[in-house]
PDB file of C-alpha atoms in Angstrom:
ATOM      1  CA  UNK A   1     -68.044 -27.662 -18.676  1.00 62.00           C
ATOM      2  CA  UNK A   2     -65.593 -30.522 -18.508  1.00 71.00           C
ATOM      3  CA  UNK A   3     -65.790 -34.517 -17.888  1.00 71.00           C
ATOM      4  CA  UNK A   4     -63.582 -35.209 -15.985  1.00 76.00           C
ATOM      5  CA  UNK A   5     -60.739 -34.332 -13.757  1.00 80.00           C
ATOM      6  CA  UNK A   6     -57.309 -36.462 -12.975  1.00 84.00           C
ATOM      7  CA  UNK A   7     -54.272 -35.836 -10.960  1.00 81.00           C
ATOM      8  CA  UNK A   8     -50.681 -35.970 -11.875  1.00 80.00           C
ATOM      9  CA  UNK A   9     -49.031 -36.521  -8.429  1.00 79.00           C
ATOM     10  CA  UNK A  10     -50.088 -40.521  -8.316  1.00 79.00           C
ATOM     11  CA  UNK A  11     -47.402 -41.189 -11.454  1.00 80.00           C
ATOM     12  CA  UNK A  12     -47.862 -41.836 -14.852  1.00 82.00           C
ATOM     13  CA  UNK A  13     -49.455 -45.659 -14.145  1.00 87.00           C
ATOM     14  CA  UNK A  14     -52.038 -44.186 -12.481  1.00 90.00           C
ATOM     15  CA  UNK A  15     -52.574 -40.890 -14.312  1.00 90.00           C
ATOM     16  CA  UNK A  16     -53.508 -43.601 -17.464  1.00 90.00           C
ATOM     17  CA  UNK A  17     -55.670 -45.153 -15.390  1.00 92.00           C
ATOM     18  CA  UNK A  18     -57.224 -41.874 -14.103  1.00 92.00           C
ATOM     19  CA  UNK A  19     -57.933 -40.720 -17.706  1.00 91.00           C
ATOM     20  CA  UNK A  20     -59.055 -43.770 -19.344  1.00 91.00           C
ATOM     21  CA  UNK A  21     -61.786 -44.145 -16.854  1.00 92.00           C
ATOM     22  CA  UNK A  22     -62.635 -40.282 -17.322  1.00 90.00           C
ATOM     23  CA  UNK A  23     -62.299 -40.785 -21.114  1.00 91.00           C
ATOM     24  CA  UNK A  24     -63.278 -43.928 -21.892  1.00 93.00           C
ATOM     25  CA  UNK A  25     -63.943 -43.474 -25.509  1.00 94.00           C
ATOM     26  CA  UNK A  26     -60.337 -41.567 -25.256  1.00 93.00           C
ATOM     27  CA  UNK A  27     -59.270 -38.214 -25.314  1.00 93.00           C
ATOM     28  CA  UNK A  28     -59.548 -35.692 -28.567  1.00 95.00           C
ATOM     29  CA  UNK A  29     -58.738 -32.541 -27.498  1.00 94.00           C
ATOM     30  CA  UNK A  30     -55.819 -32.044 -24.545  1.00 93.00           C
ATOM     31  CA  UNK A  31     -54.142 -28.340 -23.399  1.00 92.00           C
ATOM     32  CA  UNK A  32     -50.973 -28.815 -22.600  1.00 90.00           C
ATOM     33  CA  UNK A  33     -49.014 -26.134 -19.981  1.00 87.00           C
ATOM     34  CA  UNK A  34     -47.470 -28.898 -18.438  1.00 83.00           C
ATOM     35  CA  UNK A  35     -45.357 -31.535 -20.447  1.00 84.00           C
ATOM     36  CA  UNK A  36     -43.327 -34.719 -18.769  1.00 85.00           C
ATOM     37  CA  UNK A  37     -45.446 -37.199 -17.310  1.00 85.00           C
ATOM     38  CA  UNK A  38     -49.046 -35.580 -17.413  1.00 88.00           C
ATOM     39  CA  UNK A  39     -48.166 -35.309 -21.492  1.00 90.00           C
ATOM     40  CA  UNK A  40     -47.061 -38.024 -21.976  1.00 89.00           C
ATOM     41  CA  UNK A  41     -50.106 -40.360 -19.940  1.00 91.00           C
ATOM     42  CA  UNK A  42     -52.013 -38.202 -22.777  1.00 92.00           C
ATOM     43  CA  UNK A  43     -50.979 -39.507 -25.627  1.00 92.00           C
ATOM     44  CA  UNK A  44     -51.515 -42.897 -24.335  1.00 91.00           C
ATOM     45  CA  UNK A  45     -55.418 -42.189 -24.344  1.00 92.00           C
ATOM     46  CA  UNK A  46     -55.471 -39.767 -27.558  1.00 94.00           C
ATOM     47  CA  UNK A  47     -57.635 -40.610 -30.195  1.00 96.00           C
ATOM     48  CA  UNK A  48     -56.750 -40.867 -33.992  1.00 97.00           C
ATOM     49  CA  UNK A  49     -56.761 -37.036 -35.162  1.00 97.00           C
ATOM     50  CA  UNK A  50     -56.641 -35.509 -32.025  1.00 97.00           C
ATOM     51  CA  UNK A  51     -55.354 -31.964 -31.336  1.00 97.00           C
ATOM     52  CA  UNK A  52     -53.035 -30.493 -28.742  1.00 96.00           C
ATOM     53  CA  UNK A  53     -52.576 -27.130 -27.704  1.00 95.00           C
ATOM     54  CA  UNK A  54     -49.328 -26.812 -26.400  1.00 92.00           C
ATOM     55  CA  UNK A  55     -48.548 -23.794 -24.117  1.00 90.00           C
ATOM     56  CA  UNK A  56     -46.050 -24.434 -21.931  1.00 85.00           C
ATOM     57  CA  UNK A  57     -43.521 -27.135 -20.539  1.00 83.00           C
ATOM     58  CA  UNK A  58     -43.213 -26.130 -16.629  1.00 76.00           C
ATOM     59  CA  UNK A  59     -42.334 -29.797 -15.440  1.00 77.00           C
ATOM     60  CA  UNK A  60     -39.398 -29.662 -17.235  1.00 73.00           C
ATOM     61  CA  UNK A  61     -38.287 -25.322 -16.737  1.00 73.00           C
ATOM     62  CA  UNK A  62     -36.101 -26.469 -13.909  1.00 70.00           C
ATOM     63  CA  UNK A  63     -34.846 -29.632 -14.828  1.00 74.00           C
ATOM     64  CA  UNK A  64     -34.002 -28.970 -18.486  1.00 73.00           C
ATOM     65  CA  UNK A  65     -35.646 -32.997 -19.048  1.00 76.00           C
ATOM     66  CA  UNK A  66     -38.596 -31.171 -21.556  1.00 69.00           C
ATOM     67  CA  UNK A  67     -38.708 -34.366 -24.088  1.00 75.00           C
ATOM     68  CA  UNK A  68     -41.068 -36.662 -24.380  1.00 81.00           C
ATOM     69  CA  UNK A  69     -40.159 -40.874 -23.989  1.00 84.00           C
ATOM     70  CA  UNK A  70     -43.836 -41.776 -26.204  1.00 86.00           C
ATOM     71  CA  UNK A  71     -42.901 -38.862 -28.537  1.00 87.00           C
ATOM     72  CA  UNK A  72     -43.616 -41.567 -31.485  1.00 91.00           C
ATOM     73  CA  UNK A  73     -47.731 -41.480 -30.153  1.00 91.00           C
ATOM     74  CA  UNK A  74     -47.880 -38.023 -32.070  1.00 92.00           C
ATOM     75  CA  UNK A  75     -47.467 -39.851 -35.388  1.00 93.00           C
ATOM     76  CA  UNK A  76     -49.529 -43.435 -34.639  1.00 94.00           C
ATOM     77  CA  UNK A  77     -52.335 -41.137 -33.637  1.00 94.00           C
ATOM     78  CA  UNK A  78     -51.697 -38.313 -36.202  1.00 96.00           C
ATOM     79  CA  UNK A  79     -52.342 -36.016 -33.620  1.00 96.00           C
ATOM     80  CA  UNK A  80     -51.926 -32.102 -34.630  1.00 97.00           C
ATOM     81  CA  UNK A  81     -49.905 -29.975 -32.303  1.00 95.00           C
ATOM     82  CA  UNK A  82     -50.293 -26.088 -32.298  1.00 95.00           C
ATOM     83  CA  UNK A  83     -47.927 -24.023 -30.055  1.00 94.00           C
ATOM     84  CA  UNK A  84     -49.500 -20.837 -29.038  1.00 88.00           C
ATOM     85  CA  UNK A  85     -48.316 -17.684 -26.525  1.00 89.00           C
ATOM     86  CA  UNK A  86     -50.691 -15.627 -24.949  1.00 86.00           C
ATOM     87  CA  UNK A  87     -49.638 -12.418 -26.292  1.00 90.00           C
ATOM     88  CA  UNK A  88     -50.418 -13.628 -29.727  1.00 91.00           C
ATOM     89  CA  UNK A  89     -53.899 -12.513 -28.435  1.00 91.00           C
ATOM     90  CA  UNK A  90     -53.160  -9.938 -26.760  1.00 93.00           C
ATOM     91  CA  UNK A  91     -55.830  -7.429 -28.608  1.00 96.00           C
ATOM     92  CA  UNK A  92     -58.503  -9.695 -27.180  1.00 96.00           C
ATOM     93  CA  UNK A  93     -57.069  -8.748 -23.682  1.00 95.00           C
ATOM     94  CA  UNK A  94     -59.578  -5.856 -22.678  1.00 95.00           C
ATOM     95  CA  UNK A  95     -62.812  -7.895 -24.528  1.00 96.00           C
ATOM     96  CA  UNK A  96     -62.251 -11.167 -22.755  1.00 95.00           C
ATOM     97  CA  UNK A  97     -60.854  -9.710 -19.174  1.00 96.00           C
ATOM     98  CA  UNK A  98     -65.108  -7.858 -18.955  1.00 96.00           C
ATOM     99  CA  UNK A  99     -66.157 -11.138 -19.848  1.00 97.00           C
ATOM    100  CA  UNK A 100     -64.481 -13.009 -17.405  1.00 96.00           C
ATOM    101  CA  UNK A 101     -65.078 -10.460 -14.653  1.00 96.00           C
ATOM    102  CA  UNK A 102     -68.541 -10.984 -15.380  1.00 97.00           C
ATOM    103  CA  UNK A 103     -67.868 -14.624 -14.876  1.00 97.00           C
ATOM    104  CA  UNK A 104     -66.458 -13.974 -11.699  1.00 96.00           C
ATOM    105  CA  UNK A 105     -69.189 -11.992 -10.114  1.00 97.00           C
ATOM    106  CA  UNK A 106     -71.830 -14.311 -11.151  1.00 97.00           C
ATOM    107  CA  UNK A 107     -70.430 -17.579  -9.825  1.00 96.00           C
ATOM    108  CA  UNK A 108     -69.679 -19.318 -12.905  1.00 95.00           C
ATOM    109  CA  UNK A 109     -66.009 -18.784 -12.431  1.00 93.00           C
ATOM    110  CA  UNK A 110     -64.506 -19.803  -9.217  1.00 93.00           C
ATOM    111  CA  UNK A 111     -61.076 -19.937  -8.216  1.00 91.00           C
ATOM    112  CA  UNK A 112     -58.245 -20.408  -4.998  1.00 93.00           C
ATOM    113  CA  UNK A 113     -55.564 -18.303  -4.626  1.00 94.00           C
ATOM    114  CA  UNK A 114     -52.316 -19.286  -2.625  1.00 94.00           C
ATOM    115  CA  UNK A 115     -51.376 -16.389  -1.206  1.00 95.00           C
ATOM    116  CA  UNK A 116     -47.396 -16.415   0.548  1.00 95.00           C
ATOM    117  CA  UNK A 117     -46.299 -13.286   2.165  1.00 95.00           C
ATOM    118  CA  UNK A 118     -42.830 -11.372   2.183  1.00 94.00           C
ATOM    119  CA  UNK A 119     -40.655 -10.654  -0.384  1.00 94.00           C
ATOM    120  CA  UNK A 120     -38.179 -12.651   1.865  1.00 94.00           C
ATOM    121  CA  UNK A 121     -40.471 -16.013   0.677  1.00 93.00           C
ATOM    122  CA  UNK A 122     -39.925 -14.783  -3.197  1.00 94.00           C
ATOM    123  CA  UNK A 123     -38.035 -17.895  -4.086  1.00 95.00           C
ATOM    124  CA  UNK A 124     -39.813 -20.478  -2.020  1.00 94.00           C
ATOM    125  CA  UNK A 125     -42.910 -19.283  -3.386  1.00 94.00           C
ATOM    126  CA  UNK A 126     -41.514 -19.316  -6.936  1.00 91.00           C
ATOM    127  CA  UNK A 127     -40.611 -22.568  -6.266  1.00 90.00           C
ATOM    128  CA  UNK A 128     -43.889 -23.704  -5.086  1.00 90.00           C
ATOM    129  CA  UNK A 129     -44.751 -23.429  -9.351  1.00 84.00           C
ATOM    130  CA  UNK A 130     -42.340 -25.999 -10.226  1.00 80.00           C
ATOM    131  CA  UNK A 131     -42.508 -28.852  -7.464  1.00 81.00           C
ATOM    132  CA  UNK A 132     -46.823 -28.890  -7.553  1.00 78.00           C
ATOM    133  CA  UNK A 133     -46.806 -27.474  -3.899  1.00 88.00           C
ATOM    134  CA  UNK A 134     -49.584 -24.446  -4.831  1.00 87.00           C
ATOM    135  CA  UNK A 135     -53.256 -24.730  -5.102  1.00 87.00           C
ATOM    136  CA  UNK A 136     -54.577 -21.878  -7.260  1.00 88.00           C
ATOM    137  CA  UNK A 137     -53.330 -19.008  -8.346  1.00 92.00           C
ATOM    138  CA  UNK A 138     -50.092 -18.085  -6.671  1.00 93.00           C
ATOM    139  CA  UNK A 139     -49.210 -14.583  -5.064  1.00 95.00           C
ATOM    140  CA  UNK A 140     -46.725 -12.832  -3.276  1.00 94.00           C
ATOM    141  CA  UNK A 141     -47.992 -10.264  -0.877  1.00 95.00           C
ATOM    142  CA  UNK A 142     -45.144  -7.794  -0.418  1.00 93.00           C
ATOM    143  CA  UNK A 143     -45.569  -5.715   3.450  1.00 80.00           C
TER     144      UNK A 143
END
């Protein structure tokens, strides 16, 4: 389960605003695919020890801009960062893919798929990753 869910797209003011009243006690535990603003509201609600998990950047794979401006929070809050790639696991692959099938079937996991059609709409719908534009999981159907 989770507590709590916040959107990005209102801007970092907001986003702050969004978590603190989600978190009020602040946040501990954060996974980050994201970076840029979403990151960086974060660390303005982490708690003392806190831990990231850091697995991607995307806000900033276009742009280059993958910094942070609060990068300092890391070290007031002592926070612990771990980088990890999903291949690192990738012996779990077969194990975890039954379990979350099962998942699946039964209800507990549910899930939207943006689906864009024609290898024609391959970079609009790549693009659709980057500017926030997709709701779910994104495929191409190729005719």
């Amino acid at each position: 389960g989770f507590d709590g869910a916040v959107s990005y797209k209102d801007g970092e003011v907001a986003l702050v605003a969004a978590l603190r009243a989600a978190a009020p006690n602040g946040v501990d535990k954060y996974f980050d695919n994201t970076g840029g603003v979403s990151t960086e509201a974060v660390l303005k609600a982490m708690n003392n020890g806190a831990r990231i998990a850091l697995c991607g950047v995307i806000s900033g794979y276009n742009s280059g801009e993958m910094g942070l401006s609060n990068y300092q929070m890391l070290l007031h809050r002592r926070v612990k960062v771990e980088g990890f790639i999903c291949t690192d696991h990738f012996s779990k692959y077969a194990e975890v893919k039954g379990e979350l099938a099962a998942l699946v079937k039964a209800g507990k996991i549910v899930y939207k798929e943006d689906i864009q059609e024609g290898l024609a709409n391959y970079v609009p719908a790549l693009n659709r990753l980057f500017d926030g534009s997709n709701t779910g999981k994104l495929l191409l159907k190729i005719d």
